[in-house]
PDB file of C-alpha atoms in Angstrom:
ATOM      1  CA  UNK A1130     115.617 112.922  70.161  1.00 80.00           C
ATOM      2  CA  UNK A1131     111.954 112.617  70.979  1.00 86.00           C
ATOM      3  CA  UNK A1132     110.080 115.775  71.905  1.00 91.00           C
ATOM      4  CA  UNK A1133     106.615 117.205  72.394  1.00 94.00           C
ATOM      5  CA  UNK A1134     105.582 120.790  71.740  1.00 95.00           C
ATOM      6  CA  UNK A1135     102.249 122.049  72.967  1.00 94.00           C
ATOM      7  CA  UNK A1136     100.670 125.462  72.844  1.00 88.00           C
ATOM      8  CA  UNK A1137     101.634 127.737  75.649  1.00 84.00           C
ATOM      9  CA  UNK A1138      98.993 128.899  78.015  1.00 85.00           C
ATOM     10  CA  UNK A1139      97.318 130.026  79.897  1.00 94.00           C
ATOM     11  CA  UNK A1140      94.087 129.461  78.031  1.00 96.00           C
ATOM     12  CA  UNK A1141      91.003 131.141  79.453  1.00 97.00           C
ATOM     13  CA  UNK A1142      87.548 130.265  78.158  1.00 97.00           C
ATOM     14  CA  UNK A1143      83.961 130.800  79.111  1.00 97.00           C
ATOM     15  CA  UNK A1144      81.798 127.820  79.974  1.00 97.00           C
ATOM     16  CA  UNK A1145      80.428 125.996  76.907  1.00 96.00           C
ATOM     17  CA  UNK A1146      83.166 127.365  74.643  1.00 97.00           C
ATOM     18  CA  UNK A1147      85.054 125.142  72.209  1.00 97.00           C
ATOM     19  CA  UNK A1148      88.522 124.066  73.272  1.00 97.00           C
ATOM     20  CA  UNK A1149      91.575 123.208  71.197  1.00 97.00           C
ATOM     21  CA  UNK A1150      95.021 122.642  72.679  1.00 97.00           C
ATOM     22  CA  UNK A1151      97.608 122.012  69.995  1.00 97.00           C
ATOM     23  CA  UNK A1152     100.269 119.347  70.348  1.00 97.00           C
ATOM     24  CA  UNK A1153     102.937 118.323  67.851  1.00 97.00           C
ATOM     25  CA  UNK A1154     105.716 115.830  68.268  1.00 96.00           C
ATOM     26  CA  UNK A1155     108.961 114.514  66.874  1.00 94.00           C
ATOM     27  CA  UNK A1156     109.841 110.890  67.421  1.00 90.00           C
ATOM     28  CA  UNK A1157     112.461 108.455  66.174  1.00 82.00           C
ATOM     29  CA  UNK A1158     110.325 105.352  66.488  1.00 77.00           C
ATOM     30  CA  UNK A1159     106.655 104.422  66.569  1.00 78.00           C
ATOM     31  CA  UNK A1160     105.063 106.635  69.214  1.00 90.00           C
ATOM     32  CA  UNK A1161     101.967 106.176  71.255  1.00 91.00           C
ATOM     33  CA  UNK A1162     100.424 109.522  72.158  1.00 95.00           C
ATOM     34  CA  UNK A1163      98.736 110.624  75.346  1.00 95.00           C
ATOM     35  CA  UNK A1164      96.995 113.494  77.032  1.00 96.00           C
ATOM     36  CA  UNK A1165      97.366 113.697  80.783  1.00 95.00           C
ATOM     37  CA  UNK A1166      95.434 116.121  82.993  1.00 95.00           C
ATOM     38  CA  UNK A1167      96.375 117.545  86.377  1.00 92.00           C
ATOM     39  CA  UNK A1168      93.495 118.988  88.363  1.00 92.00           C
ATOM     40  CA  UNK A1169      94.336 121.441  91.153  1.00 87.00           C
ATOM     41  CA  UNK A1170      95.915 119.644  94.094  1.00 80.00           C
ATOM     42  CA  UNK A1171      95.865 116.254  92.390  1.00 83.00           C
ATOM     43  CA  UNK A1172      98.318 114.019  90.572  1.00 82.00           C
ATOM     44  CA  UNK A1173      98.462 113.598  86.815  1.00 88.00           C
ATOM     45  CA  UNK A1174      95.777 111.378  85.362  1.00 90.00           C
ATOM     46  CA  UNK A1175      95.673 109.764  81.971  1.00 92.00           C
ATOM     47  CA  UNK A1176      92.895 111.472  80.012  1.00 96.00           C
ATOM     48  CA  UNK A1177      93.113 109.663  76.687  1.00 96.00           C
ATOM     49  CA  UNK A1178      95.540 107.899  74.399  1.00 94.00           C
ATOM     50  CA  UNK A1179      96.070 106.721  70.833  1.00 95.00           C
ATOM     51  CA  UNK A1180      98.537 104.056  69.880  1.00 90.00           C
ATOM     52  CA  UNK A1181      98.655 104.241  66.088  1.00 90.00           C
ATOM     53  CA  UNK A1182      98.063 106.631  63.234  1.00 92.00           C
ATOM     54  CA  UNK A1183      94.458 107.746  62.667  1.00 94.00           C
ATOM     55  CA  UNK A1184      93.355 106.402  66.044  1.00 95.00           C
ATOM     56  CA  UNK A1185      91.081 108.715  67.997  1.00 97.00           C
ATOM     57  CA  UNK A1186      91.307 108.779  71.766  1.00 96.00           C
ATOM     58  CA  UNK A1187      88.310 110.045  73.703  1.00 97.00           C
ATOM     59  CA  UNK A1188      87.231 110.454  77.298  1.00 96.00           C
ATOM     60  CA  UNK A1189      84.971 112.814  79.278  1.00 95.00           C
ATOM     61  CA  UNK A1190      83.990 114.654  76.095  1.00 97.00           C
ATOM     62  CA  UNK A1191      87.603 115.249  75.082  1.00 98.00           C
ATOM     63  CA  UNK A1192      88.970 113.904  71.815  1.00 98.00           C
ATOM     64  CA  UNK A1193      92.326 113.768  70.067  1.00 98.00           C
ATOM     65  CA  UNK A1194      93.247 112.172  66.750  1.00 97.00           C
ATOM     66  CA  UNK A1195      96.711 110.781  66.013  1.00 96.00           C
ATOM     67  CA  UNK A1196      97.752 112.489  62.767  1.00 96.00           C
ATOM     68  CA  UNK A1197     100.962 110.981  61.479  1.00 93.00           C
ATOM     69  CA  UNK A1198     101.098 113.198  58.392  1.00 93.00           C
ATOM     70  CA  UNK A1199     101.151 116.349  60.510  1.00 95.00           C
ATOM     71  CA  UNK A1200     102.770 114.721  63.584  1.00 95.00           C
ATOM     72  CA  UNK A1201      99.999 116.144  65.712  1.00 97.00           C
ATOM     73  CA  UNK A1202      97.656 115.092  68.497  1.00 98.00           C
ATOM     74  CA  UNK A1203      95.493 118.130  69.203  1.00 98.00           C
ATOM     75  CA  UNK A1204      93.097 117.985  72.139  1.00 98.00           C
ATOM     76  CA  UNK A1205      89.532 119.176  71.557  1.00 98.00           C
ATOM     77  CA  UNK A1206      86.297 119.498  73.485  1.00 98.00           C
ATOM     78  CA  UNK A1207      83.103 120.921  72.107  1.00 97.00           C
ATOM     79  CA  UNK A1208      81.768 122.511  75.282  1.00 96.00           C
ATOM     80  CA  UNK A1209      84.035 123.047  78.282  1.00 97.00           C
ATOM     81  CA  UNK A1210      82.883 123.198  81.877  1.00 97.00           C
ATOM     82  CA  UNK A1211      84.290 124.962  84.907  1.00 97.00           C
ATOM     83  CA  UNK A1212      85.342 121.548  86.209  1.00 96.00           C
ATOM     84  CA  UNK A1213      87.670 121.145  83.202  1.00 97.00           C
ATOM     85  CA  UNK A1214      89.977 123.794  84.631  1.00 97.00           C
ATOM     86  CA  UNK A1215      93.339 122.053  84.952  1.00 96.00           C
ATOM     87  CA  UNK A1216      96.781 121.707  83.410  1.00 94.00           C
ATOM     88  CA  UNK A1217      96.866 119.491  80.318  1.00 96.00           C
ATOM     89  CA  UNK A1218     100.008 117.652  79.239  1.00 95.00           C
ATOM     90  CA  UNK A1219     100.630 116.046  75.886  1.00 96.00           C
ATOM     91  CA  UNK A1220     103.041 113.102  75.987  1.00 94.00           C
ATOM     92  CA  UNK A1221     104.500 110.371  73.854  1.00 92.00           C
ATOM     93  CA  UNK A1222     106.071 106.993  74.348  1.00 89.00           C
ATOM     94  CA  UNK A1223     108.225 105.424  71.670  1.00 83.00           C
ATOM     95  CA  UNK A1224     108.424 101.697  71.226  1.00 70.00           C
ATOM     96  CA  UNK A1225     111.977 100.644  70.542  1.00 62.00           C
ATOM     97  CA  UNK A1226     113.054  97.589  68.592  1.00 57.00           C
ATOM     98  CA  UNK A1227     112.690  95.516  71.729  1.00 56.00           C
ATOM     99  CA  UNK A1228     109.005  96.328  71.881  1.00 50.00           C
ATOM    100  CA  UNK A1229     109.000  98.256  75.118  1.00 53.00           C
ATOM    101  CA  UNK A1230     109.840 101.715  76.316  1.00 66.00           C
ATOM    102  CA  UNK A1231     108.593 102.959  79.613  1.00 72.00           C
ATOM    103  CA  UNK A1232     109.734 106.567  79.379  1.00 79.00           C
ATOM    104  CA  UNK A1233     107.085 109.146  78.746  1.00 86.00           C
ATOM    105  CA  UNK A1234     108.226 112.368  77.088  1.00 89.00           C
ATOM    106  CA  UNK A1235     106.005 115.274  78.099  1.00 92.00           C
ATOM    107  CA  UNK A1236     105.230 118.707  76.786  1.00 93.00           C
ATOM    108  CA  UNK A1237     105.418 121.665  79.141  1.00 91.00           C
ATOM    109  CA  UNK A1238     101.714 121.690  79.925  1.00 92.00           C
ATOM    110  CA  UNK A1239      98.898 124.099  79.167  1.00 95.00           C
ATOM    111  CA  UNK A1240      96.893 125.709  81.939  1.00 95.00           C
ATOM    112  CA  UNK A1241      93.195 125.912  81.119  1.00 97.00           C
ATOM    113  CA  UNK A1242      90.859 128.108  83.129  1.00 97.00           C
ATOM    114  CA  UNK A1243      87.139 127.943  82.440  1.00 97.00           C
ATOM    115  CA  UNK A1244      85.022 130.767  83.820  1.00 96.00           C
ATOM    116  CA  UNK A1245      81.288 130.432  84.548  1.00 94.00           C
TER     117      UNK A1245
ATOM    118  CA  UNK B 127      91.392 102.197  96.158  1.00 54.00           C
ATOM    119  CA  UNK B 128      94.600 103.799  97.329  1.00 80.00           C
ATOM    120  CA  UNK B 129      96.605 105.620  94.731  1.00 90.00           C
ATOM    121  CA  UNK B 130     100.263 106.554  94.627  1.00 93.00           C
ATOM    122  CA  UNK B 131     101.226 108.535  97.687  1.00 94.00           C
ATOM    123  CA  UNK B 132     104.239 110.755  98.199  1.00 95.00           C
ATOM    124  CA  UNK B 133     105.738 112.436 101.217  1.00 96.00           C
ATOM    125  CA  UNK B 134     106.371 115.075 102.204  1.00 96.00           C
ATOM    126  CA  UNK B 135     104.007 117.135 100.080  1.00 94.00           C
ATOM    127  CA  UNK B 136     106.240 120.158 100.515  1.00 96.00           C
ATOM    128  CA  UNK B 137     109.873 120.458 101.545  1.00 97.00           C
ATOM    129  CA  UNK B 138     111.905 123.591 102.110  1.00 97.00           C
ATOM    130  CA  UNK B 139     115.612 123.115 102.659  1.00 97.00           C
ATOM    131  CA  UNK B 140     118.796 125.095 102.671  1.00 97.00           C
ATOM    132  CA  UNK B 141     121.378 124.850  99.941  1.00 97.00           C
ATOM    133  CA  UNK B 142     123.858 122.106 100.699  1.00 97.00           C
ATOM    134  CA  UNK B 143     121.519 119.960 102.782  1.00 97.00           C
ATOM    135  CA  UNK B 144     120.442 116.437 101.833  1.00 98.00           C
ATOM    136  CA  UNK B 145     116.781 115.589 101.289  1.00 98.00           C
ATOM    137  CA  UNK B 146     114.829 112.352 100.982  1.00 98.00           C
ATOM    138  CA  UNK B 147     111.578 112.065  99.085  1.00 98.00           C
ATOM    139  CA  UNK B 148     109.345 109.049  99.526  1.00 97.00           C
ATOM    140  CA  UNK B 149     106.972 107.278  97.170  1.00 97.00           C
ATOM    141  CA  UNK B 150     104.458 104.545  97.974  1.00 95.00           C
ATOM    142  CA  UNK B 151     103.241 102.979  94.718  1.00 94.00           C
ATOM    143  CA  UNK B 152      99.919 101.307  94.118  1.00 93.00           C
ATOM    144  CA  UNK B 153      99.914  97.841  95.604  1.00 91.00           C
ATOM    145  CA  UNK B 154     100.824  95.249  92.990  1.00 88.00           C
ATOM    146  CA  UNK B 155     102.477  97.708  90.619  1.00 90.00           C
ATOM    147  CA  UNK B 156     105.956  96.442  89.908  1.00 87.00           C
ATOM    148  CA  UNK B 157     107.056  99.377  87.767  1.00 90.00           C
ATOM    149  CA  UNK B 158     107.938 102.666  89.463  1.00 93.00           C
ATOM    150  CA  UNK B 159     109.065 105.921  87.910  1.00 93.00           C
ATOM    151  CA  UNK B 160     110.376 109.242  89.160  1.00 95.00           C
ATOM    152  CA  UNK B 161     109.938 112.455  87.163  1.00 95.00           C
ATOM    153  CA  UNK B 162     110.849 116.062  87.858  1.00 95.00           C
ATOM    154  CA  UNK B 163     108.786 119.082  86.887  1.00 90.00           C
ATOM    155  CA  UNK B 164     110.741 122.307  86.989  1.00 88.00           C
ATOM    156  CA  UNK B 165     109.122 125.723  86.692  1.00 79.00           C
ATOM    157  CA  UNK B 166     108.023 126.305  83.109  1.00 72.00           C
ATOM    158  CA  UNK B 167     109.288 122.907  81.990  1.00 76.00           C
ATOM    159  CA  UNK B 168     107.625 119.655  81.136  1.00 77.00           C
ATOM    160  CA  UNK B 169     108.089 116.536  83.143  1.00 87.00           C
ATOM    161  CA  UNK B 170     111.606 115.161  82.973  1.00 90.00           C
ATOM    162  CA  UNK B 171     112.198 111.435  83.421  1.00 90.00           C
ATOM    163  CA  UNK B 172     114.641 110.623  86.210  1.00 94.00           C
ATOM    164  CA  UNK B 173     114.699 106.909  87.016  1.00 93.00           C
ATOM    165  CA  UNK B 174     112.759 103.687  86.470  1.00 91.00           C
ATOM    166  CA  UNK B 175     112.501 100.566  88.620  1.00 90.00           C
ATOM    167  CA  UNK B 176     111.053  97.260  87.472  1.00 87.00           C
ATOM    168  CA  UNK B 177     110.927  94.381  89.914  1.00 82.00           C
ATOM    169  CA  UNK B 178     114.380  93.135  90.816  1.00 80.00           C
ATOM    170  CA  UNK B 179     115.986  94.354  87.609  1.00 83.00           C
ATOM    171  CA  UNK B 180     118.706  96.974  87.659  1.00 84.00           C
ATOM    172  CA  UNK B 181     117.075 100.407  87.564  1.00 87.00           C
ATOM    173  CA  UNK B 182     117.369 102.703  84.587  1.00 87.00           C
ATOM    174  CA  UNK B 183     119.126 105.729  86.022  1.00 88.00           C
ATOM    175  CA  UNK B 184     119.730 107.446  82.712  1.00 86.00           C
ATOM    176  CA  UNK B 185     117.612 110.475  83.586  1.00 90.00           C
ATOM    177  CA  UNK B 186     119.316 111.412  86.835  1.00 93.00           C
ATOM    178  CA  UNK B 187     120.840 114.870  86.282  1.00 93.00           C
ATOM    179  CA  UNK B 188     123.927 114.428  88.458  1.00 94.00           C
ATOM    180  CA  UNK B 189     125.592 112.043  90.885  1.00 95.00           C
ATOM    181  CA  UNK B 190     124.017 113.994  93.742  1.00 97.00           C
ATOM    182  CA  UNK B 191     120.772 112.220  92.856  1.00 97.00           C
ATOM    183  CA  UNK B 192     120.154 108.616  93.825  1.00 96.00           C
ATOM    184  CA  UNK B 193     117.151 106.413  94.376  1.00 95.00           C
ATOM    185  CA  UNK B 194     116.378 103.055  95.832  1.00 94.00           C
ATOM    186  CA  UNK B 195     113.406 100.804  96.029  1.00 93.00           C
ATOM    187  CA  UNK B 196     113.182  98.488  98.999  1.00 83.00           C
ATOM    188  CA  UNK B 197     111.293  95.220  98.830  1.00 80.00           C
ATOM    189  CA  UNK B 198     109.942  96.068  95.411  1.00 76.00           C
ATOM    190  CA  UNK B 199     107.559  98.612  96.887  1.00 89.00           C
ATOM    191  CA  UNK B 200     108.445 101.903  98.566  1.00 94.00           C
ATOM    192  CA  UNK B 201     111.007 104.092  96.825  1.00 96.00           C
ATOM    193  CA  UNK B 202     113.166 106.895  98.162  1.00 97.00           C
ATOM    194  CA  UNK B 203     114.750 109.584  96.013  1.00 97.00           C
ATOM    195  CA  UNK B 204     117.718 111.212  97.701  1.00 97.00           C
ATOM    196  CA  UNK B 205     119.287 114.492  96.690  1.00 97.00           C
ATOM    197  CA  UNK B 206     122.614 115.238  98.321  1.00 98.00           C
ATOM    198  CA  UNK B 207     124.091 118.712  98.749  1.00 97.00           C
ATOM    199  CA  UNK B 208     120.998 120.339  97.291  1.00 97.00           C
ATOM    200  CA  UNK B 209     121.354 123.280  94.923  1.00 96.00           C
ATOM    201  CA  UNK B 210     118.823 125.971  94.082  1.00 95.00           C
ATOM    202  CA  UNK B 211     118.345 124.498  90.613  1.00 94.00           C
ATOM    203  CA  UNK B 212     117.025 121.334  92.277  1.00 96.00           C
ATOM    204  CA  UNK B 213     113.880 123.252  93.235  1.00 96.00           C
ATOM    205  CA  UNK B 214     111.028 121.518  91.432  1.00 96.00           C
ATOM    206  CA  UNK B 215     108.066 119.227  91.882  1.00 94.00           C
ATOM    207  CA  UNK B 216     109.171 115.611  92.072  1.00 97.00           C
ATOM    208  CA  UNK B 217     106.555 113.179  90.813  1.00 95.00           C
ATOM    209  CA  UNK B 218     106.392 109.465  91.327  1.00 95.00           C
ATOM    210  CA  UNK B 219     104.337 107.114  89.181  1.00 94.00           C
ATOM    211  CA  UNK B 220     103.679 103.402  89.135  1.00 93.00           C
ATOM    212  CA  UNK B 221     102.223 100.926  86.683  1.00 90.00           C
ATOM    213  CA  UNK B 222     101.704  97.302  85.967  1.00 86.00           C
ATOM    214  CA  UNK B 223     104.639  96.183  83.866  1.00 73.00           C
ATOM    215  CA  UNK B 224     102.405  94.951  81.088  1.00 67.00           C
ATOM    216  CA  UNK B 225     100.624  98.314  80.917  1.00 67.00           C
ATOM    217  CA  UNK B 226     103.557 100.674  81.145  1.00 67.00           C
ATOM    218  CA  UNK B 227     101.864 103.297  79.031  1.00 71.00           C
ATOM    219  CA  UNK B 228      99.246 103.789  81.723  1.00 81.00           C
ATOM    220  CA  UNK B 229     101.206 105.297  84.564  1.00 88.00           C
ATOM    221  CA  UNK B 230      99.471 106.414  87.750  1.00 90.00           C
ATOM    222  CA  UNK B 231     100.968 109.510  89.296  1.00 91.00           C
ATOM    223  CA  UNK B 232     101.213 110.662  92.871  1.00 92.00           C
ATOM    224  CA  UNK B 233     100.493 114.264  93.900  1.00 90.00           C
ATOM    225  CA  UNK B 234     104.181 115.124  93.975  1.00 93.00           C
ATOM    226  CA  UNK B 235     106.622 116.645  96.437  1.00 96.00           C
ATOM    227  CA  UNK B 236     107.291 120.326  95.961  1.00 95.00           C
ATOM    228  CA  UNK B 237     110.939 120.981  96.844  1.00 97.00           C
ATOM    229  CA  UNK B 238     112.260 124.477  97.448  1.00 97.00           C
ATOM    230  CA  UNK B 239     115.976 124.966  97.995  1.00 97.00           C
ATOM    231  CA  UNK B 240     116.835 128.325  99.533  1.00 96.00           C
TER     232      UNK B 240
END
């Protein structure tokens, strides 16, 4: 079946440090890939997405590139801020032969804490 | 604008009791999803509603779990005869049907079964 594996946390960084959160996947179809973020006390929000191989999703200084050859979608940011402290979830959605699939398959989440 | 809202935000119950969790989706979103987030686990899909179509219940873990969506808007997830392993955060999300990959999540209901 479809699955997502992301690096276990927690990850603790100092402000302005470089961030990488690894995410790899297995999928039976043609996945779209996502990063969702959950800030303290808030619901999950879509951070960025990529729908086909070699696409790069980006938002708020975060980037992730869809690498089909390594089945990866690692999240990166060049300089983190205290406000980036949150739980980050990697997810995928597989399009079936009918062209639609609404189920998101999530990783377990990675807690990021950024200290000033 | 108003996002997805869920109530209650926290619920503590005794083993064997029934609980109801409520979700108010974003107005105009015809697709509604329930997920469960157990301690140390990722989000687990439970059920999907789309308009008047029959819901996809394939993710419900047992027949103690049921959900309904009245009038194509508000949804209620019911857990009967709760067990301790039901303790989790229950998340609701909604989307426009043509943009199902962009799901908007509520803050969740944290359920603790004693």
